[in-house]
Coordinates of C-alpha atoms (C1' of nucleotides) in Angstrom, one line a residue:
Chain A
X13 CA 10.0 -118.0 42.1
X14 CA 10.1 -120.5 45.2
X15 CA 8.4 -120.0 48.3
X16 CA 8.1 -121.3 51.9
X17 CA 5.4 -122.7 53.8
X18 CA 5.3 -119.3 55.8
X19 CA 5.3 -117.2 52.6
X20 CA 2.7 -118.7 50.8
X21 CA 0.6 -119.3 54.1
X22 CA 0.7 -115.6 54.0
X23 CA 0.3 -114.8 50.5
X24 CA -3.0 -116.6 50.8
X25 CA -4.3 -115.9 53.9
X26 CA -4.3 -119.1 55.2
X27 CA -2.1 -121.0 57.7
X28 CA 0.7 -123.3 57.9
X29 CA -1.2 -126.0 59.0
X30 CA -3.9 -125.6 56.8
X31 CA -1.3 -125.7 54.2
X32 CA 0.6 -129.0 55.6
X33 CA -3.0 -130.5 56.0
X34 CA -3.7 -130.0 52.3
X35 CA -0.2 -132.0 51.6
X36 CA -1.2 -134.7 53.7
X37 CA -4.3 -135.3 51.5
X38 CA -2.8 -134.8 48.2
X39 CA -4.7 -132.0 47.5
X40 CA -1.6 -129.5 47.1
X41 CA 1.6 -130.9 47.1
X42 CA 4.8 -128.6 46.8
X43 CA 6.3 -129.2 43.3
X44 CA 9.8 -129.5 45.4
X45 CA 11.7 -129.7 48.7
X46 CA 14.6 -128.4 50.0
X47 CA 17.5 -130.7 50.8
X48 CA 16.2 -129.7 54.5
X49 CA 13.3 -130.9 53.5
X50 CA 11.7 -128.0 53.7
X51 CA 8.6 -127.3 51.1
X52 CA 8.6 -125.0 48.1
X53 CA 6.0 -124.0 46.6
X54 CA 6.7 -122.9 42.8
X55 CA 3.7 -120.3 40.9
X56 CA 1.8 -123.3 39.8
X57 CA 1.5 -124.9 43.5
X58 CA 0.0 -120.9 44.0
X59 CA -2.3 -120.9 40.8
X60 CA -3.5 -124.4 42.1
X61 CA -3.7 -123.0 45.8
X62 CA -5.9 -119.9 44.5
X63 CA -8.3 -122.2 42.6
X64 CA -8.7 -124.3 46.0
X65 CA -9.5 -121.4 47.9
X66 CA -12.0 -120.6 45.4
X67 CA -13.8 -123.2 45.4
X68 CA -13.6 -123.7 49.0
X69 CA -15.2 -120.5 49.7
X70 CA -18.0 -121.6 47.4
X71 CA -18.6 -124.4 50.2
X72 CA -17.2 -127.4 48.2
X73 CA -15.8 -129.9 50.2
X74 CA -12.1 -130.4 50.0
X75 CA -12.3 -133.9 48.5
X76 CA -15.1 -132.4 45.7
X77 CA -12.5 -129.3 44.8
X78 CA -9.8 -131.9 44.2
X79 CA -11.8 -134.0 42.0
X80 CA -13.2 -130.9 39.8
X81 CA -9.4 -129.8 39.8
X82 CA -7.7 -133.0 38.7
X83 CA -10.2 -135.1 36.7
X84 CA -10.3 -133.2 32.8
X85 CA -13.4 -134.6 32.6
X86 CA -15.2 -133.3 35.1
X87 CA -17.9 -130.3 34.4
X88 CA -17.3 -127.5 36.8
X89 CA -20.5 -126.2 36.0
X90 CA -22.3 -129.2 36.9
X91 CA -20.5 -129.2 40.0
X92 CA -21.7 -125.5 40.5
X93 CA -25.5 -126.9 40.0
X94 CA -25.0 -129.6 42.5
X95 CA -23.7 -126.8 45.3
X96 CA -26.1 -125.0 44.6
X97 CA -28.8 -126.6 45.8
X98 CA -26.7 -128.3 48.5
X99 CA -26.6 -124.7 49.4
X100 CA -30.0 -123.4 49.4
X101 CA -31.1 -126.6 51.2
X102 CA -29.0 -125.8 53.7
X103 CA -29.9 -122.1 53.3
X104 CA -33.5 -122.5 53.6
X105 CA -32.8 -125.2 57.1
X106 CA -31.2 -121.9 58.7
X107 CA -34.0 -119.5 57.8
X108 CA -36.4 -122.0 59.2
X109 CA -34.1 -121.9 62.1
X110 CA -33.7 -118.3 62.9
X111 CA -37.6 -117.7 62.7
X112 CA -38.0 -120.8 65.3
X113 CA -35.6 -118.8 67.2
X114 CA -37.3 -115.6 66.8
X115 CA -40.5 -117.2 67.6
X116 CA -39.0 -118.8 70.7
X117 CA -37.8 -115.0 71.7
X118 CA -41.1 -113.6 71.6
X119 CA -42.8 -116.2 73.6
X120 CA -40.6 -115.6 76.0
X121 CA -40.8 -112.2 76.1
X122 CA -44.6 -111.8 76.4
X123 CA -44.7 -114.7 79.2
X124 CA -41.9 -113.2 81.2
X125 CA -43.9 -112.2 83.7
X126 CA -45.8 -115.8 84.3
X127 CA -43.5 -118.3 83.5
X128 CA -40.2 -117.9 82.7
X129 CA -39.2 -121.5 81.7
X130 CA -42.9 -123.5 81.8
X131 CA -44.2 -122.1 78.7
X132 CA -41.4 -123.4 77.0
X133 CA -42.2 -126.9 78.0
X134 CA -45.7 -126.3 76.4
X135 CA -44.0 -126.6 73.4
X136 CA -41.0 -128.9 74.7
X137 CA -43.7 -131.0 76.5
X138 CA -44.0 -134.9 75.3
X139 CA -48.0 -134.7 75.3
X140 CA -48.8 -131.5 73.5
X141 CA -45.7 -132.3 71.2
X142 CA -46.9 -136.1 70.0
X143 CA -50.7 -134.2 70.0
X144 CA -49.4 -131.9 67.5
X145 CA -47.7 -134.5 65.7
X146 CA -51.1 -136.6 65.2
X147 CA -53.1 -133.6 64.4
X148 CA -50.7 -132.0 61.5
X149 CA -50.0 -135.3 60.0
X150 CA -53.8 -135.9 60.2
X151 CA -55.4 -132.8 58.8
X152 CA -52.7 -130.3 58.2
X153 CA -54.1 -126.7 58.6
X154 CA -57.5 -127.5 59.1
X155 CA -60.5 -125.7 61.1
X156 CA -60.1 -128.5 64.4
X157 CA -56.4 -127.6 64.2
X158 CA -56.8 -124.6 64.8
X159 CA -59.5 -124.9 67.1
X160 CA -57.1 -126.9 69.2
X161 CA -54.2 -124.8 68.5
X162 CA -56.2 -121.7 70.2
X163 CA -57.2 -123.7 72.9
X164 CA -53.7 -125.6 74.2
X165 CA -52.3 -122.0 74.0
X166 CA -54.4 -120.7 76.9
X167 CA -53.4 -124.4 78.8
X168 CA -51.4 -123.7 82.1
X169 CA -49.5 -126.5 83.9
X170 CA -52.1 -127.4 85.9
X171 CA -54.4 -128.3 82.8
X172 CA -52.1 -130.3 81.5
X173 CA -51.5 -132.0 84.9
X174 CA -55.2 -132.4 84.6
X175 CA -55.5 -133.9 81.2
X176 CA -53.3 -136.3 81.7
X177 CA -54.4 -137.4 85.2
X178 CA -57.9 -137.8 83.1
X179 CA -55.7 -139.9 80.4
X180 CA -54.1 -142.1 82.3
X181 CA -57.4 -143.1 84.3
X182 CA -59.3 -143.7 80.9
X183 CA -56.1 -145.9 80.4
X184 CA -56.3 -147.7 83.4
X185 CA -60.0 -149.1 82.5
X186 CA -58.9 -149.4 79.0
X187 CA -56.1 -152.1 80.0
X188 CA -58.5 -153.8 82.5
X189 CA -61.1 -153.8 79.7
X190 CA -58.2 -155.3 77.5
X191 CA -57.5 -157.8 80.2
X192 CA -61.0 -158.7 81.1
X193 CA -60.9 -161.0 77.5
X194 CA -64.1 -158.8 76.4
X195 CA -64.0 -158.6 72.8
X196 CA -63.4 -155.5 71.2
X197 CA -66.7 -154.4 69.6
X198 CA -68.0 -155.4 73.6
X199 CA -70.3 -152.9 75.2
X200 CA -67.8 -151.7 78.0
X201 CA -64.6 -151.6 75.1
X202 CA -67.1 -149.2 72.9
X203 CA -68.4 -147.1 76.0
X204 CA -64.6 -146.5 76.7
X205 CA -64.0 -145.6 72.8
X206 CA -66.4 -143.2 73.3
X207 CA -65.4 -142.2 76.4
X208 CA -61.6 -141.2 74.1
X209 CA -63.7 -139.3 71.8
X210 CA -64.9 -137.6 74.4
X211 CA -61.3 -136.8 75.9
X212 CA -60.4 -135.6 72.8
X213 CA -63.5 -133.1 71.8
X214 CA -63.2 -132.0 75.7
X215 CA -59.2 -130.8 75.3
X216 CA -58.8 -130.4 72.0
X217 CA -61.1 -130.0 69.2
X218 CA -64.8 -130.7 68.4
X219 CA -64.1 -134.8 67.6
X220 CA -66.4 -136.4 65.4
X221 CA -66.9 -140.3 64.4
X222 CA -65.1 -139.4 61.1
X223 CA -62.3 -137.9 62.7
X224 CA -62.0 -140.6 65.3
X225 CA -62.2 -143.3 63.1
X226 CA -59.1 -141.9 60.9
X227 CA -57.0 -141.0 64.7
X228 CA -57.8 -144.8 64.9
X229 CA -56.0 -146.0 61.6
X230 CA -53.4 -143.7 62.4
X231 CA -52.5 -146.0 65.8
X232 CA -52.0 -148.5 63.6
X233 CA -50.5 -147.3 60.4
X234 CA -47.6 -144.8 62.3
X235 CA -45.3 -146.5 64.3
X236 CA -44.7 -143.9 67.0
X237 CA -48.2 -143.9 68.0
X238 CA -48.5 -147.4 68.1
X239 CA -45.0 -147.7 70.2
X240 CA -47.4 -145.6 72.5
X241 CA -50.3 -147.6 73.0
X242 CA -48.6 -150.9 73.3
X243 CA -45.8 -150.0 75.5
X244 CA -49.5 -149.4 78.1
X245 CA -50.7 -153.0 77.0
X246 CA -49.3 -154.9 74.4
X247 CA -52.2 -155.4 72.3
X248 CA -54.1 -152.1 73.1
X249 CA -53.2 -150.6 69.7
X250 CA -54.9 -152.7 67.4
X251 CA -57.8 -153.6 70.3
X252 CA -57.9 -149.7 70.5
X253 CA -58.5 -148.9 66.8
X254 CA -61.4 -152.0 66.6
X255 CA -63.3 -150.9 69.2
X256 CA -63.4 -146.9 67.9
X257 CA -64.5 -148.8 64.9
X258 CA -67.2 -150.7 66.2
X259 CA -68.1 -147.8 68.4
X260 CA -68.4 -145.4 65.3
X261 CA -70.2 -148.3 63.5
X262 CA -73.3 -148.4 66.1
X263 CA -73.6 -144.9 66.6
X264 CA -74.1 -144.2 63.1
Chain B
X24 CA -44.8 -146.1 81.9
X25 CA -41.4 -147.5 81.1
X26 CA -39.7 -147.4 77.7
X27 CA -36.5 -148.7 76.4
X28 CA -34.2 -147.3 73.7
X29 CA -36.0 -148.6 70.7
X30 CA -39.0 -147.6 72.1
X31 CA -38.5 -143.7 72.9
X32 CA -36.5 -143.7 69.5
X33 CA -39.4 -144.7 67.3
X34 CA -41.5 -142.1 69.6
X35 CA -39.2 -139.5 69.2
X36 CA -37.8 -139.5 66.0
X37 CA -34.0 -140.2 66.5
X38 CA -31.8 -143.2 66.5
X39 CA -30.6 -145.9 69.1
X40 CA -27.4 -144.6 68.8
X41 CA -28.3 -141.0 69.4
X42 CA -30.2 -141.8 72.8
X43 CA -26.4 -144.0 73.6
X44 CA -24.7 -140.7 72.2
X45 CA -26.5 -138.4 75.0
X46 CA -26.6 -141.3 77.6
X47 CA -22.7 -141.5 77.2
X48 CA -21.8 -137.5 77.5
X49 CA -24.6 -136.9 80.2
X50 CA -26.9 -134.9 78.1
X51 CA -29.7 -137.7 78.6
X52 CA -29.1 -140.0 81.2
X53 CA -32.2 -143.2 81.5
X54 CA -33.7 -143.0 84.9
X55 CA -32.9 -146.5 85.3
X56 CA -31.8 -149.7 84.3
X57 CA -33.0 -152.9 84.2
X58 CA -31.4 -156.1 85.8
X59 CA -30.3 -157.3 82.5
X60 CA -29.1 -153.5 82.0
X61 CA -31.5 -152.7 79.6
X62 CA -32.0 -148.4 80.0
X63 CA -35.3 -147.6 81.1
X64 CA -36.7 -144.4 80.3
X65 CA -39.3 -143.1 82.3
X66 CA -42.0 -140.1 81.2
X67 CA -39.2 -137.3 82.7
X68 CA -36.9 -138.8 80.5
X69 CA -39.1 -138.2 77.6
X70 CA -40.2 -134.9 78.5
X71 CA -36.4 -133.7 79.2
X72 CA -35.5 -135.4 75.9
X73 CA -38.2 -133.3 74.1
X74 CA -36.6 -130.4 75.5
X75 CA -33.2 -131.7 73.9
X76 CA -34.6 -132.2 70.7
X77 CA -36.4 -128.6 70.6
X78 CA -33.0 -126.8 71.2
X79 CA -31.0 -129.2 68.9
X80 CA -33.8 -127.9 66.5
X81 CA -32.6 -124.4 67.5
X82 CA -29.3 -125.7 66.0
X83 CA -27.8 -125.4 69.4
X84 CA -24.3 -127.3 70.4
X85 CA -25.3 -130.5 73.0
X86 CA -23.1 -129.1 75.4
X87 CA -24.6 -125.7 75.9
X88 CA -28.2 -127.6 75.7
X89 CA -27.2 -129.3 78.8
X90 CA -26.3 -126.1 80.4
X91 CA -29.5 -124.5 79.8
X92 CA -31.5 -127.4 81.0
X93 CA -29.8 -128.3 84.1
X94 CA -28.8 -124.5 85.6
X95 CA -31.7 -123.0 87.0
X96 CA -29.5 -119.7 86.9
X97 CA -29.2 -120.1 83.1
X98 CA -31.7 -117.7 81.4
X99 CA -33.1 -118.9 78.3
X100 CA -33.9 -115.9 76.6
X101 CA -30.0 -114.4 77.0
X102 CA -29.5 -118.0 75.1
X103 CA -31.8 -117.2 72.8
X104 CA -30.6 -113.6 71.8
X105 CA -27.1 -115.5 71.6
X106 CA -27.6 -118.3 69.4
X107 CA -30.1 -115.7 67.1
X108 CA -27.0 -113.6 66.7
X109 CA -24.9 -116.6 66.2
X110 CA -27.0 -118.0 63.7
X111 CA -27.7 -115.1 61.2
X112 CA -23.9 -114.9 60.7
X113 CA -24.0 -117.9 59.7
X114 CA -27.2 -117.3 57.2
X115 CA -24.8 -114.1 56.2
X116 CA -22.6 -116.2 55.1
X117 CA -24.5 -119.0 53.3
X118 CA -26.2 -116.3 51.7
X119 CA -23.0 -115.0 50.4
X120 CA -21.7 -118.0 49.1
X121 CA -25.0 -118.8 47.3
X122 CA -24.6 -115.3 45.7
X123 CA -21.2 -116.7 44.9
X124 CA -22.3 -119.5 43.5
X125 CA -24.7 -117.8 41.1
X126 CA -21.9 -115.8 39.9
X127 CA -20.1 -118.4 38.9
X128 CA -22.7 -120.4 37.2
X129 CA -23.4 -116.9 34.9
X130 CA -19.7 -116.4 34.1
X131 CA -19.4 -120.3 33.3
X132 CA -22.6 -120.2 31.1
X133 CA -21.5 -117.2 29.1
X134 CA -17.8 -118.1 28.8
X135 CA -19.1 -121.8 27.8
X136 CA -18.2 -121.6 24.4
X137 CA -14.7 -120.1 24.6
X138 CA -13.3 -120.9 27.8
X139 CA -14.8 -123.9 29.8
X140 CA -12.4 -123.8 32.4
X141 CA -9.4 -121.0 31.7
X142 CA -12.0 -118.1 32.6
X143 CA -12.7 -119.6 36.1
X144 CA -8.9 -119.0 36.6
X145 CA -9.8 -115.2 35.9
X146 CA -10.9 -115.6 39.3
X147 CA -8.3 -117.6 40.6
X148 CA -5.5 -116.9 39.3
X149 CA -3.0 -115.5 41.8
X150 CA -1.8 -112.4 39.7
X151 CA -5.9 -111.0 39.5
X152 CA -6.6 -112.0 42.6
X153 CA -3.6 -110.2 44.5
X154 CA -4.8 -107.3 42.6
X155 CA -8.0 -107.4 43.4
X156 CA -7.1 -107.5 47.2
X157 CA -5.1 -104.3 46.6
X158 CA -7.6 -102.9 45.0
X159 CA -10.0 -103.3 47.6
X160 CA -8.6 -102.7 50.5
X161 CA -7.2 -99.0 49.3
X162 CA -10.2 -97.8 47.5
X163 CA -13.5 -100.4 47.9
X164 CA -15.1 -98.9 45.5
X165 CA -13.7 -96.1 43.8
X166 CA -13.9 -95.1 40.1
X167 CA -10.4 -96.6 39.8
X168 CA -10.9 -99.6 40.9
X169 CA -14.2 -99.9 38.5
X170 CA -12.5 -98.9 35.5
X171 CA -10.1 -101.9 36.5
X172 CA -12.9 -104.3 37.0
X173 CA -14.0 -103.3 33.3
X174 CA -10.8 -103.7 32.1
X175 CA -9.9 -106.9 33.7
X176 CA -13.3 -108.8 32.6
X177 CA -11.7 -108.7 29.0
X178 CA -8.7 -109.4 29.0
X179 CA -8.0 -113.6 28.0
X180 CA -5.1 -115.6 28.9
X181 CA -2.7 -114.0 26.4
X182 CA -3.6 -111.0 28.3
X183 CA -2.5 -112.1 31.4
X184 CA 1.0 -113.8 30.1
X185 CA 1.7 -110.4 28.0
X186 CA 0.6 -108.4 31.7
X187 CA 3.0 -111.4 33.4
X188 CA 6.0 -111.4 31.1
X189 CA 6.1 -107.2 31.2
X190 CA 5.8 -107.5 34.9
X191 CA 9.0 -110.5 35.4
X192 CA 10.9 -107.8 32.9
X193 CA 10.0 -104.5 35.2
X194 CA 11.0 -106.9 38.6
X195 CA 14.4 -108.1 36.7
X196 CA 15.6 -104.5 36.1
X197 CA 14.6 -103.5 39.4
X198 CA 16.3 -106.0 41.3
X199 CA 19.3 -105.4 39.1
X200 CA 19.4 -102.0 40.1
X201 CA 19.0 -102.5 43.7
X202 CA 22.2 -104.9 43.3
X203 CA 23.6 -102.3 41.9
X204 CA 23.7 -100.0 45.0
X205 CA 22.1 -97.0 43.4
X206 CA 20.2 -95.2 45.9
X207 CA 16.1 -95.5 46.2
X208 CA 16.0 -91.6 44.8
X209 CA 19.0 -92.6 42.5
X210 CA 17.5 -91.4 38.6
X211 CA 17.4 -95.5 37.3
X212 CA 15.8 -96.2 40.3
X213 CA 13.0 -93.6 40.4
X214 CA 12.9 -94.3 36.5
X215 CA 11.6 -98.0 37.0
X216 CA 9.3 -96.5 40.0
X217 CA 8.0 -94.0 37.1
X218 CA 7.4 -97.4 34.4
X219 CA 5.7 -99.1 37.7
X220 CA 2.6 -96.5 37.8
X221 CA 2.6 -96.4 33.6
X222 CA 2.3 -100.4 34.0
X223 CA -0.1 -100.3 36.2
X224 CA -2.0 -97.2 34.2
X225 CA -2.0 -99.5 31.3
X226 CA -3.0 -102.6 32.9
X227 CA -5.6 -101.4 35.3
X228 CA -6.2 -97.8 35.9
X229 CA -5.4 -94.4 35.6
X230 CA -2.5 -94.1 38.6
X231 CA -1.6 -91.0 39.8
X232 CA 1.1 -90.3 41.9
X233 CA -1.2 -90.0 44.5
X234 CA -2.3 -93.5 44.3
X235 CA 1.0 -95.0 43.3
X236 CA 2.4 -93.5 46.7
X237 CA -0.5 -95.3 48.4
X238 CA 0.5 -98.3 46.7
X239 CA 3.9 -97.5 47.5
X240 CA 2.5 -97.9 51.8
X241 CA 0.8 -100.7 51.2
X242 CA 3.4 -102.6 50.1
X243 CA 4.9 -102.1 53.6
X244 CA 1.7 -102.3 55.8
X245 CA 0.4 -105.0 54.3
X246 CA 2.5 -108.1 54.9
X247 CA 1.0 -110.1 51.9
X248 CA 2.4 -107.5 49.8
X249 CA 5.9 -107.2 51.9
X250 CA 6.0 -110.9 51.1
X251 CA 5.4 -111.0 47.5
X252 CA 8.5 -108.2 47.2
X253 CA 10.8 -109.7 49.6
X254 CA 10.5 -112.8 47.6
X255 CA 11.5 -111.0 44.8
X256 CA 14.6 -109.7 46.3
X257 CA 15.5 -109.0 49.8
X258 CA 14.9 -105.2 50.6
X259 CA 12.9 -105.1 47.6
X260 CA 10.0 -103.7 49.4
X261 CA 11.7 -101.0 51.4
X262 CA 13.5 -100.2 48.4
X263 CA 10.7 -99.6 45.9
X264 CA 8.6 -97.8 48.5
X265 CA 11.5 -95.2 48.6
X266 CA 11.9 -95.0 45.1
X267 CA 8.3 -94.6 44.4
X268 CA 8.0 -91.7 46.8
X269 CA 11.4 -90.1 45.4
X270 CA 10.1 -90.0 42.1
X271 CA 6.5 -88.8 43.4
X272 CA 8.2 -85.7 45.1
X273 CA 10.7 -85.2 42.3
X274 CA 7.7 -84.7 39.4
X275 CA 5.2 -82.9 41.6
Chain C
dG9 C1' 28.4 -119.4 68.8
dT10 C1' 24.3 -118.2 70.1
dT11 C1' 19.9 -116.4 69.5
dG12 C1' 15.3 -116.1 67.4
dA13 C1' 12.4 -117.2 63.8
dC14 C1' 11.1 -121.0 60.8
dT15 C1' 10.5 -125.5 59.6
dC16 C1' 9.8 -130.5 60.0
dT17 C1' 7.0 -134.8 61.6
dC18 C1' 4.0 -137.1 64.7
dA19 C1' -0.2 -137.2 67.1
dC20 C1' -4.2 -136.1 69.8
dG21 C1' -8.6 -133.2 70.0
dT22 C1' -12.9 -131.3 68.0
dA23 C1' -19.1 -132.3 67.3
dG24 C1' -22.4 -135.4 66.7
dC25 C1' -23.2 -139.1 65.9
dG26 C1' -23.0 -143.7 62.0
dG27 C1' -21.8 -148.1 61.8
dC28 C1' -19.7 -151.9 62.7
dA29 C1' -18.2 -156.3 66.1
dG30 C1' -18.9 -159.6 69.6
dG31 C1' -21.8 -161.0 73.2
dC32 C1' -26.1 -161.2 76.4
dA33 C1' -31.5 -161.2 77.2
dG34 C1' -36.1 -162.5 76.4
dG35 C1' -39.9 -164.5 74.2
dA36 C1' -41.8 -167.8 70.4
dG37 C1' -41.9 -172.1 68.4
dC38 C1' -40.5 -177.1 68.2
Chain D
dG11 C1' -35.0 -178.3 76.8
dC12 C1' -33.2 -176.4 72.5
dT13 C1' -33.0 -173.1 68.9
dC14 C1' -34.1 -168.9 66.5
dC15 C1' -35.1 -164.1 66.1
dT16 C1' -35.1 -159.7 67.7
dG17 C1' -33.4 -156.2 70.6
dC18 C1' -30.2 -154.7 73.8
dC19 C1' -25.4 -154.0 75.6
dT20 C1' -20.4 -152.0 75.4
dG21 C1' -16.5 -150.8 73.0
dC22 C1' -14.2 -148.6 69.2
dC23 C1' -13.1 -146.7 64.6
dG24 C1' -14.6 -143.2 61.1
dC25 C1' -16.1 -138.8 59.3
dT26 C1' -14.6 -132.7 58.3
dA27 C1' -11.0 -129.5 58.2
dC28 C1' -8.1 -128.3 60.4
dG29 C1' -6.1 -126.3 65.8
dT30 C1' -2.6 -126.9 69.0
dG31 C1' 1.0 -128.4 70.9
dA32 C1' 5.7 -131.4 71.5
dG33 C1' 10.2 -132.2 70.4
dA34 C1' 13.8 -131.6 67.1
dG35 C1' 16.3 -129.8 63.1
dT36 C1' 17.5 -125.4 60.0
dC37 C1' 18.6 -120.8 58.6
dA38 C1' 20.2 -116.1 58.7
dA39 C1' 21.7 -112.7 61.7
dC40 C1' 24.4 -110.6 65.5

DNA sequence: GTTGACTCTCACGTAGCGGCAGGCAGGAGC
DNA sequence: GCTCCTGCCTGCCGCTACGTGAGAGTCAAC
């Protein structure tokens, strides 16, 4: 029994050019041609055929199913372990994504009346993004998380405006502290530590020494926050962290 | 505050080549350059780019984030309801195939110790599988196509050359007699119509006439099935569609 | 002999980058 | 002033699993 491209493409369910691509790549080669040069496919080309749709309905990549077809050796069932979890990773990546998305559907529903697009940027937003970032790498799911988590919900534009206008003049006296030559553990560098503390406890959380100390090491020991301070002043990372130090060390 | 590419890529979590990726199709364009042509990326860039990121999170394609960022016409939410619907087909399917999967690792781990890899082709093999399709698609889940499910799980590769070999004998004197020139309702031809439903009673299932004149319209409908006849013998489906129905009216 | 349905072989296009190559730019150290 | 190191630049090919033609030959039927 010999059969066309056409036939077989039909048999299968699948189309000519899937079929002509899975020549091209040696994964199913007609056992014969015509002296056209047309392909035929005999019943093992269609066994073979049937075991590659199999497997590529289990998600294997095409160059996987032809190694677990051709190598003896190989142990389908191990294969079937590995694509398993390939799968459930992947799986679990969706899920994830489909409660973001429902998440993202009923923020915008209940804000529809306010701000259609704004709110968005509340989570979209640089700021509240890389504070989130510090304070979940920092202390997880703890009570100031939370804390600060109630309060950036309730912020409007405006209050961020606010905050960072209020940010970016502490960093202004920061760098001119910096560039004064003052060391760090200086008067003025520890009132302006505290003065950050301060920032912090004002829009985010109740901010102790402790907790300030530790946001400190952090500038230094992850890279993205210290990309941050020292794209302001290069420098103003590590001068940063010493004078929260010092400033944490005489208040105590 | 100015940034370059290394710098907002450390900040935001993606590669060099990413930020070149968006520069390049528009998606995220630096507000500037320096002399040298260094990209500069100001705060809007970042905050833009953090919108990027959130929808990429969404799994949405770049080119559909750009249109939701830069139309002010585009509504979100519409976007969000799409890309939701979008996305649980996909976790449909994964789910599916996982299911799959775990089939197939139970079959494998029973069948371990008789059949390592000859069982698998239970499921593959083109003779089962074409069956199974006909099942399906005329009765889904009838008692029928149960019994034929229970029947199939046992039978072993013998079983399927026997089931073969019977089958390649049935098609020989059928195409015989259709070279022949007897007519569809001629008595040979309605006689090999009448071994056709005991083949398949003995194989599979019960067949009544009934079903075997469903069959008999499949085989017509259904170009897969058309196919598989035609490439026995030209006419071969027309032919045995007539026959079957003869013989159908001729024992009622 | 001519139509219409198939078939063949290139060969480019897709999404979202990864990863080279070859060549400037800018600051540090000698 | 020279060199070294790091970071930046612009191409450009590669990946998956085919889709979609283009242009040309083939086969059976009317």
């Amino acid at each position: 029994m010999a059969y066309t491209v056409g036939q077989v493409a039909k048999l299968a369910g699948v189309t000519v050019r899937t079929l002509h691509h899975y020549d091209e790549i040696g994964l199913l080669s007609p056992s014969g041609r015509t002296s056209a040069g047309y392909r035929r496919y005999d019943d093992a080309d269609l066994q073979r055929l049937q075991l590659v749709l199999y497997y590529r309905e289990l998600g294997f990549p095409l160059e996987e199913i032809a190694a677990i077809i051709d190598d003896p050796a190989a142990d389908p069932a191990a294969h079937l372990r590995r694509q398993h979890e390939l799968l459930t990773v992947r799986l679990k990546r969706l899920q994830e994504m489909v409660a973001a998305i429902e998440f993202a559907m009923e923020a915008s529903k209940m804000n529809i009346q306010l701000t259609p697009e704004e709110r968005f940027e509340v989570f979209g937003d640089v700021d509240p993004e890389e504070h989130r970032a510090e304070a979940e790498q920092r202390w997880g799911d703890t009570d100031a998380y939370r804390e600060s988590s109630r309060r950036v919900a309730r912020y409007g534009k405006e209050d961020w405006l606010r905050n960072k206008a209020e940010n970016e003049e502490w960093g202004r006296r920061m760098v001119a502290v910096l560039a004064s030559g003052a060391p760090a553990d200086s008067p003025e560098a520890m009132e302006l530590a505290e003065e950050h503390r301060q920032l912090i406890s004002r829009w985010f959380y109740e901010c102790s020494y402790e907790m300030q100390t530790g946001l400190a090491d952090m500038y230094l020991a992850d890279e993205r926050f210290t990309a941050y301070y020292e794209n302001i002043a290069p420098g103003l990372a590590g001068y940063l962290h010493e004078a929260i130090h010092a400033n944490a060390i005489s208040r105590a």
